Coordinates of N, CA, C and O and ligand atoms in Angstrom, one line a residue:
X1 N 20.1 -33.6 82.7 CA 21.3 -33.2 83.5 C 22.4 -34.2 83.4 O 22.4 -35.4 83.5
X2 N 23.5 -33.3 83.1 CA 25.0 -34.9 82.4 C 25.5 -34.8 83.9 O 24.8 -33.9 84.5
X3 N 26.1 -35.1 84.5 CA 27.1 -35.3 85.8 C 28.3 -35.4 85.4 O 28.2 -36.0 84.3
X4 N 29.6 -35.2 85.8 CA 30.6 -35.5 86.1 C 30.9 -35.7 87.4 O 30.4 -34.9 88.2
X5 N 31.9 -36.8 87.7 CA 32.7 -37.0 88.5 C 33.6 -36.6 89.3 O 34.6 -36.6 88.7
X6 N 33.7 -36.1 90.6 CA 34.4 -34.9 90.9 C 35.6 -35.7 91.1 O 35.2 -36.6 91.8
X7 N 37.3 -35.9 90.7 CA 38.5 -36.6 91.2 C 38.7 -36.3 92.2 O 38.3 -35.2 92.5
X8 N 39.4 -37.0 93.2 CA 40.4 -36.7 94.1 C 41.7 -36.0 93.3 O 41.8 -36.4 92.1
X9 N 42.5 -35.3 93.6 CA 42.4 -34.1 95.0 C 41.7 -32.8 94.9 O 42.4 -31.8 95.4
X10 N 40.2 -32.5 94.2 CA 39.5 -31.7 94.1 C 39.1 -31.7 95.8 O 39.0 -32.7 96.5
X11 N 38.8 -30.2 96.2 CA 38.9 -30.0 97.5 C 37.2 -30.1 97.7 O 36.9 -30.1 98.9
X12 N 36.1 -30.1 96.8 CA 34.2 -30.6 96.8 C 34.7 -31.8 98.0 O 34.2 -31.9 99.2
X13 N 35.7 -32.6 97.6 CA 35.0 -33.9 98.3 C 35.2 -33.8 99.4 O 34.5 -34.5 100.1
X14 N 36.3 -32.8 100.3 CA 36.2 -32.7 101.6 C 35.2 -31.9 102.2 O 35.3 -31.8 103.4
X15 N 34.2 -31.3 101.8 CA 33.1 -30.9 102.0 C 32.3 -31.8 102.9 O 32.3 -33.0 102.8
X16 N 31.1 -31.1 104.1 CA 30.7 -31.8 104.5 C 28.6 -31.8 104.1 O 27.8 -30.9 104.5
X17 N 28.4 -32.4 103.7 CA 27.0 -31.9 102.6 C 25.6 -31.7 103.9 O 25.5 -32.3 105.0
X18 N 24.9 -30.8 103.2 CA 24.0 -30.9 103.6 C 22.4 -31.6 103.5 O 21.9 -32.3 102.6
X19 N 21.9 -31.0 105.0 CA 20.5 -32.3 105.3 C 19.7 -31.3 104.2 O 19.6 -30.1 103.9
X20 N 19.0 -32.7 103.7 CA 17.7 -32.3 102.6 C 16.6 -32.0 103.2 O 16.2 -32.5 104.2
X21 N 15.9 -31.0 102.5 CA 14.8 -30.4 103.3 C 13.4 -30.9 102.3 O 12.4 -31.3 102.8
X22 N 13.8 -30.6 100.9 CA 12.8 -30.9 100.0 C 12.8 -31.7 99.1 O 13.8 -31.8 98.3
X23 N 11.4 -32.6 99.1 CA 11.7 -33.9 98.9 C 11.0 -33.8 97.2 O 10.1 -34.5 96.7
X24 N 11.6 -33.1 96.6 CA 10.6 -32.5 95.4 C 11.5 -32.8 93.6 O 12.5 -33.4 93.3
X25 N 10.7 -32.3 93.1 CA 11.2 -32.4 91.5 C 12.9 -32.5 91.6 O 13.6 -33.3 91.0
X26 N 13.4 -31.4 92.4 CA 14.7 -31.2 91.5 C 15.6 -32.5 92.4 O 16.5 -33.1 91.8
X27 N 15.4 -32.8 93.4 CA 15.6 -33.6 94.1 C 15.7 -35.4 93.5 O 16.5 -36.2 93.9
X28 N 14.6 -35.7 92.8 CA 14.3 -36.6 92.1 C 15.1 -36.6 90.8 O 15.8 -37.5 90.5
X29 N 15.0 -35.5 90.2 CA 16.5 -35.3 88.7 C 17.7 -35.6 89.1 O 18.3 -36.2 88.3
X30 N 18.4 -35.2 90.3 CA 20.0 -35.5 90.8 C 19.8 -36.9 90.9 O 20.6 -37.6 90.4
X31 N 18.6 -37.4 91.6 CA 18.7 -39.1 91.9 C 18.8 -39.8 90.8 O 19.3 -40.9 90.7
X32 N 18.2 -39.2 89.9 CA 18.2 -39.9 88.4 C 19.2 -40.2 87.6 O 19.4 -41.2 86.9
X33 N 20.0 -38.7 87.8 CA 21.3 -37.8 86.7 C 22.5 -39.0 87.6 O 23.5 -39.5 87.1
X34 N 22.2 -39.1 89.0 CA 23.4 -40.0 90.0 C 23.1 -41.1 89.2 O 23.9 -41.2 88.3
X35 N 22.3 -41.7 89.3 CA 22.0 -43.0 89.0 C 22.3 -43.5 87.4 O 22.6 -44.7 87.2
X36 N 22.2 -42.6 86.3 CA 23.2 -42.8 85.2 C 24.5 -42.7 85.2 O 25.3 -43.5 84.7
X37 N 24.8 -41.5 85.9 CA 26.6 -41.2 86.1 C 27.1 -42.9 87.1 O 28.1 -43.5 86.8
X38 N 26.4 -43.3 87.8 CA 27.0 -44.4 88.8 C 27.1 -45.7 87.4 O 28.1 -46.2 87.3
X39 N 26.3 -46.0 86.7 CA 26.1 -47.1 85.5 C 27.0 -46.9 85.1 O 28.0 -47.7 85.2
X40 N 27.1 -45.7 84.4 CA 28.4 -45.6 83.3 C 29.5 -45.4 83.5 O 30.4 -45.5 82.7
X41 N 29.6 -45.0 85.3 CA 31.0 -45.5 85.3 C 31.5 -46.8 85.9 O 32.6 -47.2 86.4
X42 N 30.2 -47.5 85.8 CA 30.9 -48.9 86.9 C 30.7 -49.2 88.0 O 31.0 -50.3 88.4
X43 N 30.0 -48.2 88.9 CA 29.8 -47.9 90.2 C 28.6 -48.7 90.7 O 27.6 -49.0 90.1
X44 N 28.9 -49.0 92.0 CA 28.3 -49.8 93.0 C 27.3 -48.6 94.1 O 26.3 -48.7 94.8
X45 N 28.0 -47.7 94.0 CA 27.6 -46.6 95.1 C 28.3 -45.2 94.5 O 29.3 -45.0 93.8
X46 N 27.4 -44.6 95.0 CA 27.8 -43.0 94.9 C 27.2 -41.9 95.8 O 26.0 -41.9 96.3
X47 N 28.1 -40.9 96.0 CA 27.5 -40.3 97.0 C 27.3 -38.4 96.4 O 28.2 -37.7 95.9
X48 N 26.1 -38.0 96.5 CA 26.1 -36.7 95.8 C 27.5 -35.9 95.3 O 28.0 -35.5 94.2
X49 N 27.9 -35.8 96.7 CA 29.0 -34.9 96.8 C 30.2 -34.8 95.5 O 30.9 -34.0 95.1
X50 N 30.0 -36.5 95.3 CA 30.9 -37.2 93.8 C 30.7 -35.9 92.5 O 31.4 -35.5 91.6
X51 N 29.3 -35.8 92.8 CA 29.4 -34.9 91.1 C 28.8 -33.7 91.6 O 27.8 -33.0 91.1
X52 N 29.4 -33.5 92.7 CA 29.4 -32.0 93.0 C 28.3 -31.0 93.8 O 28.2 -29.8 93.9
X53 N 27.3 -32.1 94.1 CA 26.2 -31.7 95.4 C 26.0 -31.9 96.5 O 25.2 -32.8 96.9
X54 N 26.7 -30.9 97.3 CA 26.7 -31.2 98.3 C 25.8 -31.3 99.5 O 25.8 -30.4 100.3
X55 N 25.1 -32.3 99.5 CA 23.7 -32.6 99.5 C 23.7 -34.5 100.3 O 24.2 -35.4 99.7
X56 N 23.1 -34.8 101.4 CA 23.0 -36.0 102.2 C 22.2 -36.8 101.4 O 21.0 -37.1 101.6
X57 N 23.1 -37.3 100.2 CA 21.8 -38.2 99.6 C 22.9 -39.4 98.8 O 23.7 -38.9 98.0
X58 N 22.9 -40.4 98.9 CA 23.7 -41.4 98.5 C 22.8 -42.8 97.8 O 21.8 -43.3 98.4
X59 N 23.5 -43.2 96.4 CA 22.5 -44.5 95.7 C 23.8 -45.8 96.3 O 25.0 -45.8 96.5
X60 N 22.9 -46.7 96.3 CA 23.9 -48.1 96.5 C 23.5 -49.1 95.8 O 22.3 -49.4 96.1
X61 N 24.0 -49.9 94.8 CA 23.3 -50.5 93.6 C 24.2 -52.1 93.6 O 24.9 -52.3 92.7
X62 N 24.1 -53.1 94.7 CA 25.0 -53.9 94.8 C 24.7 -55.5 94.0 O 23.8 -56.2 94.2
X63 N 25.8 -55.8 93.0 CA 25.3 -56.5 92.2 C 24.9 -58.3 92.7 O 25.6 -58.9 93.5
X64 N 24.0 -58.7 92.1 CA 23.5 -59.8 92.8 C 24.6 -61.3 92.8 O 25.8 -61.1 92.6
X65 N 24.3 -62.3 93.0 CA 24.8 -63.7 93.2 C 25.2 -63.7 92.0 O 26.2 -64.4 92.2
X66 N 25.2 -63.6 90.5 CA 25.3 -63.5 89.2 C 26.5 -62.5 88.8 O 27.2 -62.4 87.9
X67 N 26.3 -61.7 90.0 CA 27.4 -60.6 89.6 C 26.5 -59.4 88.5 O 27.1 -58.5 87.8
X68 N 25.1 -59.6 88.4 CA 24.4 -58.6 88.2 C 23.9 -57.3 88.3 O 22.8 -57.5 88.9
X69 N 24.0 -56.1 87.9 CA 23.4 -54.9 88.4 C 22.5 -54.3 88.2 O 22.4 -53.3 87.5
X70 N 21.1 -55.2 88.9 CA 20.0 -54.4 88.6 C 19.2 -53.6 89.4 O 19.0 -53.8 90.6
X71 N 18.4 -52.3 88.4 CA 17.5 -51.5 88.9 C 17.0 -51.5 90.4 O 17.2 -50.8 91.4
X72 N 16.0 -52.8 90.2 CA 15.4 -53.3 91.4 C 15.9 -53.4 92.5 O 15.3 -53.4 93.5
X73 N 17.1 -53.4 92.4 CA 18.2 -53.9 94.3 C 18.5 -52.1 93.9 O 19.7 -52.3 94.0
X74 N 18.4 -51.2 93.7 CA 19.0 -49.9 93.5 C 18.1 -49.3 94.8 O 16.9 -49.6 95.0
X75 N 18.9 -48.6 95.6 CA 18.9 -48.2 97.3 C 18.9 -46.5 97.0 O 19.9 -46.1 96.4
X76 N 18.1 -45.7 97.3 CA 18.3 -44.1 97.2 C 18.1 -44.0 98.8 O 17.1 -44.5 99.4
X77 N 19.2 -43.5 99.5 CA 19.4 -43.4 100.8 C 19.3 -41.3 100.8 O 20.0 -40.5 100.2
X78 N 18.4 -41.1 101.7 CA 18.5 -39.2 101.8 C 18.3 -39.4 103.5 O 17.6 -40.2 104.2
X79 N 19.4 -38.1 104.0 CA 19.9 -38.0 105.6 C 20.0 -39.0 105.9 O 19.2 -39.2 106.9
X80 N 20.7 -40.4 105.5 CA 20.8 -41.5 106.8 C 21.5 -41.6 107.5 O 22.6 -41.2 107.1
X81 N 21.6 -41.9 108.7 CA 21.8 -42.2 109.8 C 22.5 -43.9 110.5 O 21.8 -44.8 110.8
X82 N 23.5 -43.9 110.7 CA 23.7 -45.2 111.3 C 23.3 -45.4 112.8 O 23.7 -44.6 113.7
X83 N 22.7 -46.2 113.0 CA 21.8 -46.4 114.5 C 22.6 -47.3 115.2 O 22.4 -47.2 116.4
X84 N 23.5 -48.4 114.8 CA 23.4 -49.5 115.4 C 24.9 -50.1 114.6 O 24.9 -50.1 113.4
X85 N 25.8 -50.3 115.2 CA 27.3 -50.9 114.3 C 28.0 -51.8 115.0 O 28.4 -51.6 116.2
X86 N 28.3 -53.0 114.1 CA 29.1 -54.2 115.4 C 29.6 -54.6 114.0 O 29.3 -54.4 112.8
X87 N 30.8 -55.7 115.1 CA 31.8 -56.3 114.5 C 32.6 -55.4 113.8 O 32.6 -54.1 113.9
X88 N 33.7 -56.4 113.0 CA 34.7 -56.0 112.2 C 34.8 -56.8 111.4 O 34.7 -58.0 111.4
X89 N 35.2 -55.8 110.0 CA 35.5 -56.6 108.8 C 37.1 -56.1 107.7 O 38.2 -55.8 108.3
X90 N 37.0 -56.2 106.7 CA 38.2 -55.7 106.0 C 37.7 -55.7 104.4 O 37.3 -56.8 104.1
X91 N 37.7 -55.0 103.6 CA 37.3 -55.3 102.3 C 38.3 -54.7 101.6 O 39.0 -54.1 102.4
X92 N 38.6 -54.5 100.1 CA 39.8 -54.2 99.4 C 38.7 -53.2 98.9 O 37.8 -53.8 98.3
X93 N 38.6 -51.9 98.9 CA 37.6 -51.1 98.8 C 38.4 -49.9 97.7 O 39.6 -49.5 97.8
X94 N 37.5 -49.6 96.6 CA 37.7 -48.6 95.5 C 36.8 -47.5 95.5 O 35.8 -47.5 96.1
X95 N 37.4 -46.4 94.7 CA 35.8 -45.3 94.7 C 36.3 -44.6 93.6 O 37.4 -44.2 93.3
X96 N 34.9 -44.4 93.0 CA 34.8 -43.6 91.2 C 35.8 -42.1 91.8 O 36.7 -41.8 91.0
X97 N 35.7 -41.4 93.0 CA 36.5 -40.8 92.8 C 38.3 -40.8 93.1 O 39.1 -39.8 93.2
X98 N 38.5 -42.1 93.0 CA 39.9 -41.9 93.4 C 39.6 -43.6 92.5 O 39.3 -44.7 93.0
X99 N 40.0 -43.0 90.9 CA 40.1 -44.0 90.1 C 41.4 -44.7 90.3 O 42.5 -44.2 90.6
X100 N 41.1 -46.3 90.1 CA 42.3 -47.5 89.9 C 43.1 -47.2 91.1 O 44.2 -47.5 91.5
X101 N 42.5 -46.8 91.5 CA 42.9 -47.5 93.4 C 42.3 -48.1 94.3 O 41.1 -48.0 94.6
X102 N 43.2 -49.1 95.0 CA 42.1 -49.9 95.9 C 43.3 -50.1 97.1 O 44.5 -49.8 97.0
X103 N 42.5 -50.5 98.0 CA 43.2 -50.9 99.2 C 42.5 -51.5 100.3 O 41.4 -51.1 100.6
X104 N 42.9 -52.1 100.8 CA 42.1 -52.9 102.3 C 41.6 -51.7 103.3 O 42.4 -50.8 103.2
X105 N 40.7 -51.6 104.0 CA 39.7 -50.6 104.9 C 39.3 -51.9 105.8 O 39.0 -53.0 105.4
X106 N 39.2 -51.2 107.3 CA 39.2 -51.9 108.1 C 37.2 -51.4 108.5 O 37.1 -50.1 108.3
X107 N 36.4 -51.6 108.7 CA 34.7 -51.2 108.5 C 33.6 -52.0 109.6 O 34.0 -53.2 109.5
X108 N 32.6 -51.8 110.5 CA 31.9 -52.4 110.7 C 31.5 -53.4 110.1 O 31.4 -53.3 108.9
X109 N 31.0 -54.9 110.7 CA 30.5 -56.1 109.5 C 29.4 -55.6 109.7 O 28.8 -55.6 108.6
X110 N 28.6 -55.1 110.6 CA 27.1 -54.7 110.4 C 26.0 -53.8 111.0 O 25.7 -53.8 112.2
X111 N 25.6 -53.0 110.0 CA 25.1 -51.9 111.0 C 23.5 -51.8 110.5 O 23.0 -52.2 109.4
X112 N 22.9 -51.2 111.5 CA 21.2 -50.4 110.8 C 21.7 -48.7 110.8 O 22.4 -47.9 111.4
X113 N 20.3 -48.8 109.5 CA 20.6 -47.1 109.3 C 19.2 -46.7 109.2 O 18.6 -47.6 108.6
X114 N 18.4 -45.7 109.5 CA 17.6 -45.0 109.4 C 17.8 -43.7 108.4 O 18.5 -42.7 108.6
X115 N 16.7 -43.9 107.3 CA 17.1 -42.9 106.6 C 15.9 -42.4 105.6 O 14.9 -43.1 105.9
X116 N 15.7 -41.7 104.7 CA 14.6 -41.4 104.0 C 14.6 -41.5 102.4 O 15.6 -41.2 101.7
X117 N 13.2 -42.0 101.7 CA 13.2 -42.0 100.0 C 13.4 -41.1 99.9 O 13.9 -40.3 100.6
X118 N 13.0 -41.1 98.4 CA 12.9 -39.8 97.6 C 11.9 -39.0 97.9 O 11.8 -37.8 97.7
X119 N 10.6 -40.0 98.6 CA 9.6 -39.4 98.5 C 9.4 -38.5 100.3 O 8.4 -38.0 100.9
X120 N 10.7 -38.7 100.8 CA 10.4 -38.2 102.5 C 9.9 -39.0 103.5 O 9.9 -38.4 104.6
X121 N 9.5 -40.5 103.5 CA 9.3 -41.4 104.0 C 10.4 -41.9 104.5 O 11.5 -42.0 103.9
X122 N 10.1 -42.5 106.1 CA 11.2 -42.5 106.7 C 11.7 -44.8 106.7 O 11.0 -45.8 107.0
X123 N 12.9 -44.6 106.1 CA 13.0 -46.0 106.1 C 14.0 -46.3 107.3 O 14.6 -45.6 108.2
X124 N 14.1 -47.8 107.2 CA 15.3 -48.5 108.3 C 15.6 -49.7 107.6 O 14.8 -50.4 106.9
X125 N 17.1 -50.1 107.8 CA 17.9 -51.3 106.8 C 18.5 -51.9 108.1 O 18.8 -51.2 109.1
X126 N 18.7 -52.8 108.0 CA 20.0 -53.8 108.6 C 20.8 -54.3 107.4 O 20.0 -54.4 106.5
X127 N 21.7 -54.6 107.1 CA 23.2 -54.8 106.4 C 24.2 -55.6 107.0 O 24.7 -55.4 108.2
X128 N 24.5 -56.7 106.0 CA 25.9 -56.8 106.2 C 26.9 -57.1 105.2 O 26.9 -56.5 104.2
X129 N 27.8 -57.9 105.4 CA 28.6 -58.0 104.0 C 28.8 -56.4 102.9 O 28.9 -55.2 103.4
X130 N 29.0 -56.7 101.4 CA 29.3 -55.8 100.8 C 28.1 -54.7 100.8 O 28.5 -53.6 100.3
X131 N 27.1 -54.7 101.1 CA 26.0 -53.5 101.0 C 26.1 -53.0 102.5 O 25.4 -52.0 102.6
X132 N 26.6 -53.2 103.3 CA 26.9 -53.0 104.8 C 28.1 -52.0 104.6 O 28.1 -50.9 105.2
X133 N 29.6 -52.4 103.3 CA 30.8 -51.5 103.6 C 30.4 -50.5 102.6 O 31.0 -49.5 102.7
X134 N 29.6 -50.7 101.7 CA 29.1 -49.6 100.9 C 28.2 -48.3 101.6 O 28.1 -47.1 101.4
X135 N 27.7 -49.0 102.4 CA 26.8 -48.1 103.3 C 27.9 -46.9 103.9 O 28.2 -45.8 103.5
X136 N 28.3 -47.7 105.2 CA 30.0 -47.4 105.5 C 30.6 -46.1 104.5 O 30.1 -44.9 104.6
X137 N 31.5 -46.4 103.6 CA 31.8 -45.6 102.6 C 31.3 -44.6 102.3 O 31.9 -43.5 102.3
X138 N 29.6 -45.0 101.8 CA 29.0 -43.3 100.9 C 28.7 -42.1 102.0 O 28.8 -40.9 101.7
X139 N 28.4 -42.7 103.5 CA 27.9 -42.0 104.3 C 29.5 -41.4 104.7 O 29.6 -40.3 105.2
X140 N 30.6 -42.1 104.4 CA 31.6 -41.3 105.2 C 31.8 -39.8 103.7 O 32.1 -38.6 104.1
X141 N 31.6 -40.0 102.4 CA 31.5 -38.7 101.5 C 30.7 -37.6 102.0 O 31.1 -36.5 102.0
X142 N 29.7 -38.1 102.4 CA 28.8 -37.3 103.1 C 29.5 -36.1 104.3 O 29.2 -34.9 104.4
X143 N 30.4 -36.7 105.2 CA 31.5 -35.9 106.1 C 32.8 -35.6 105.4 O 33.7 -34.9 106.0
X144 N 32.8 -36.2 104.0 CA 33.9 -35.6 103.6 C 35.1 -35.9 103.9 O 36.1 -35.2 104.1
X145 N 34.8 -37.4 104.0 CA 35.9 -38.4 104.4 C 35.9 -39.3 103.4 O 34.8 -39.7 103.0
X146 N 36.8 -39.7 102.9 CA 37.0 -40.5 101.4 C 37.9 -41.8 102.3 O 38.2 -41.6 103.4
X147 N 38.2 -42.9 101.5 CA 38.5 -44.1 102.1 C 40.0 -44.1 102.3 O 40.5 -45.0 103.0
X148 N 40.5 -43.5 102.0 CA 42.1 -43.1 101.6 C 42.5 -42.4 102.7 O 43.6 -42.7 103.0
X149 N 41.6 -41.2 103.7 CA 41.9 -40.8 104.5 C 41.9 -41.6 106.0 O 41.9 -41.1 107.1
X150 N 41.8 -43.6 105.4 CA 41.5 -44.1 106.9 C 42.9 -44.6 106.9 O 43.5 -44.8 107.9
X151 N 43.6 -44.8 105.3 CA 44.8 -45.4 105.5 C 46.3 -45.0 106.6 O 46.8 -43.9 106.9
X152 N 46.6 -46.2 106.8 CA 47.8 -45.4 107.8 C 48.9 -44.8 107.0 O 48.9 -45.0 105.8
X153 N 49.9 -44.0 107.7 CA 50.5 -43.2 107.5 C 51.6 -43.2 105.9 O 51.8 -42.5 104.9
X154 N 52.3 -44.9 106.8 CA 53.3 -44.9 105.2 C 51.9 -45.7 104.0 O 52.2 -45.4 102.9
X155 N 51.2 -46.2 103.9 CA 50.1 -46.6 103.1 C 49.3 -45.1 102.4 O 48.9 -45.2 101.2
X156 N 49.2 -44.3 102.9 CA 49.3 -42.9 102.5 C 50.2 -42.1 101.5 O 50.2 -41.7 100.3
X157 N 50.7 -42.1 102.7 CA 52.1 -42.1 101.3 C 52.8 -42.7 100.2 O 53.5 -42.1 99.4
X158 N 52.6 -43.8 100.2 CA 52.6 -44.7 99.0 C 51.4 -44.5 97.9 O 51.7 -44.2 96.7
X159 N 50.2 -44.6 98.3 CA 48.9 -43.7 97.9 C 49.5 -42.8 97.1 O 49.7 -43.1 95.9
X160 N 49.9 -41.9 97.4 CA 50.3 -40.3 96.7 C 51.2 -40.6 95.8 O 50.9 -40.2 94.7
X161 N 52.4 -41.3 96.0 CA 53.0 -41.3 95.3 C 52.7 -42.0 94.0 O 52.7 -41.6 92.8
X162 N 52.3 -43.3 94.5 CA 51.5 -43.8 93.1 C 50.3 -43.4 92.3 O 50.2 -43.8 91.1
X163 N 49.3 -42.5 92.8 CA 48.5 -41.2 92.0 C 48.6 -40.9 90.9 O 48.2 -41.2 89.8
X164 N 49.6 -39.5 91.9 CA 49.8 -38.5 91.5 C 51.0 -39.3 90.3 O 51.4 -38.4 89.5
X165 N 51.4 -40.0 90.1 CA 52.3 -40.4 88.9 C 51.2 -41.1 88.1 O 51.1 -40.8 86.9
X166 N 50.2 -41.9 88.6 CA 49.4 -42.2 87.0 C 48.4 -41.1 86.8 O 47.9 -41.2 85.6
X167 N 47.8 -39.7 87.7 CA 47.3 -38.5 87.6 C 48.3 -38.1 85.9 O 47.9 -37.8 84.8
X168 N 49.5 -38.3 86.4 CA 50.9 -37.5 85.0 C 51.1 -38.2 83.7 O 51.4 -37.6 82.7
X169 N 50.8 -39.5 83.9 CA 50.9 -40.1 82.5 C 49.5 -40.5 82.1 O 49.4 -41.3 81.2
X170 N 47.8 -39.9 82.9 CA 46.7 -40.0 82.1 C 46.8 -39.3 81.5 O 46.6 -39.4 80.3
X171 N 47.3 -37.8 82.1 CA 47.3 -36.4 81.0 C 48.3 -36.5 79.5 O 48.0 -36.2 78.4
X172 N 49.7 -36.9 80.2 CA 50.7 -37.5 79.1 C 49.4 -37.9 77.7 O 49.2 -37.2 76.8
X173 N 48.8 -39.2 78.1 CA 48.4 -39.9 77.2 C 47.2 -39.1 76.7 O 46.5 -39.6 75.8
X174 N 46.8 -37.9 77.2 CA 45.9 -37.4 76.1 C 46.3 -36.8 74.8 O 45.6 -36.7 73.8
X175 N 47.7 -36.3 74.9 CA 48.2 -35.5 73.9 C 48.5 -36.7 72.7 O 48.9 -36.5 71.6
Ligands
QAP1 C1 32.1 -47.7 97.1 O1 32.8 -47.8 94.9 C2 32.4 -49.1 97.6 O2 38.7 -47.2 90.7 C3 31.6 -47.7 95.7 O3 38.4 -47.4 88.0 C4 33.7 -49.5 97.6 O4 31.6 -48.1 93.0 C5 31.4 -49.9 98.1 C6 35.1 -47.9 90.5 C7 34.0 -50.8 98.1 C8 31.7 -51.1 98.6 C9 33.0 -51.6 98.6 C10 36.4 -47.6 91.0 C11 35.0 -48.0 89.2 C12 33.9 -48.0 91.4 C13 37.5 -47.5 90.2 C14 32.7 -47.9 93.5 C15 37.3 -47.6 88.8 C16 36.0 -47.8 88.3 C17 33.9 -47.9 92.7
CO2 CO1 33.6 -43.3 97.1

């Protein structure tokens, strides 16, 4: 199964996905098929809805003290739950779907989440730092809230305007 990436302003991402019921084969292929689409493009996290399943299931793959991305630290979160959220932080935060944009997001420093494997077993995390605003993030795809919709008004609008102009000159540059 190949994945693509759903862009912003495709209207999938405002979707709000649904709870998994079955913890089975085909279930385990999307986690797989995410988990190559997230490598190859660079990604830290991804949340179903990105390549178009709208479906409560999010990977978070945060690279180590080396600046490494391995398997092993790789997080398959299905229906989670945030239980518990304190503090305040700020990170300059990006997302595979709303390519070569970044901007500061204001985020909990740390929360627990209750949530389930692949296999239906019920887990719990505490977080903080960058696996804490990743958390944050995938679960807001999940409601169909992307990070762009936290910015204020004229940051918004600056957003768009600068987009939707490099949206015009990626297509430019395919011809
Ligand atoms: C969400 O984001 C996130 O624009 C995951 O050209 C964001 O993996 C977690 C990416 C901030 C924690 C902190 C973005 C790759 C990857 C781009 C990503 C791009 C290539 C974003
Ligand atoms: Co994102």
């Amino acid at each position: 199964m190949k994945l693509t990436i759903v862009e912003y302003p495709d209207k999938r991402l405002k979707e709000k996905s649904k709870v998994v019921e079955k913890f089975d084969k085909e279930l385990h292929g999307l986690l797989d098929a995410m988990y190559q689409s997230m490598i190859e493009s660079k990604g830290i996290g991804l949340a179903a809805i990105q390549v178009g399943h709208a479906k409560r299931v999010l990977l978070l793959n945060i690279p180590d003290d080396n600046d490494e991305q391995s398997r092993d630290s790789l997080i398959e979160m299905i229906n989670p739950l945030i239980t518990m959220k304190e503090g305040d932080t700020v990170y300059q935060e990006g997302c595979l779907s709303v390519p070569s944009f970044y901007e500061d997001i204001n985020r909990f420093e740390r929360v627990c989440v209750n949530y389930q494997d692949r296999e239906g077993n019920t887990k719990t995390i505490e977080a903080e730092g960058l696996l804490s605003i990743a958390i944050q993030h995938e679960i807001d795809h999940l409601e169909g809230v992307l990070f762009i919709d936290k910015l204020s008004y004229s940051r918004r609008k600056k957003f768009e305007k600068e987009y939707k102009r490099a949206q015009k000159e990626k297509k430019l540059s395919k011809n």
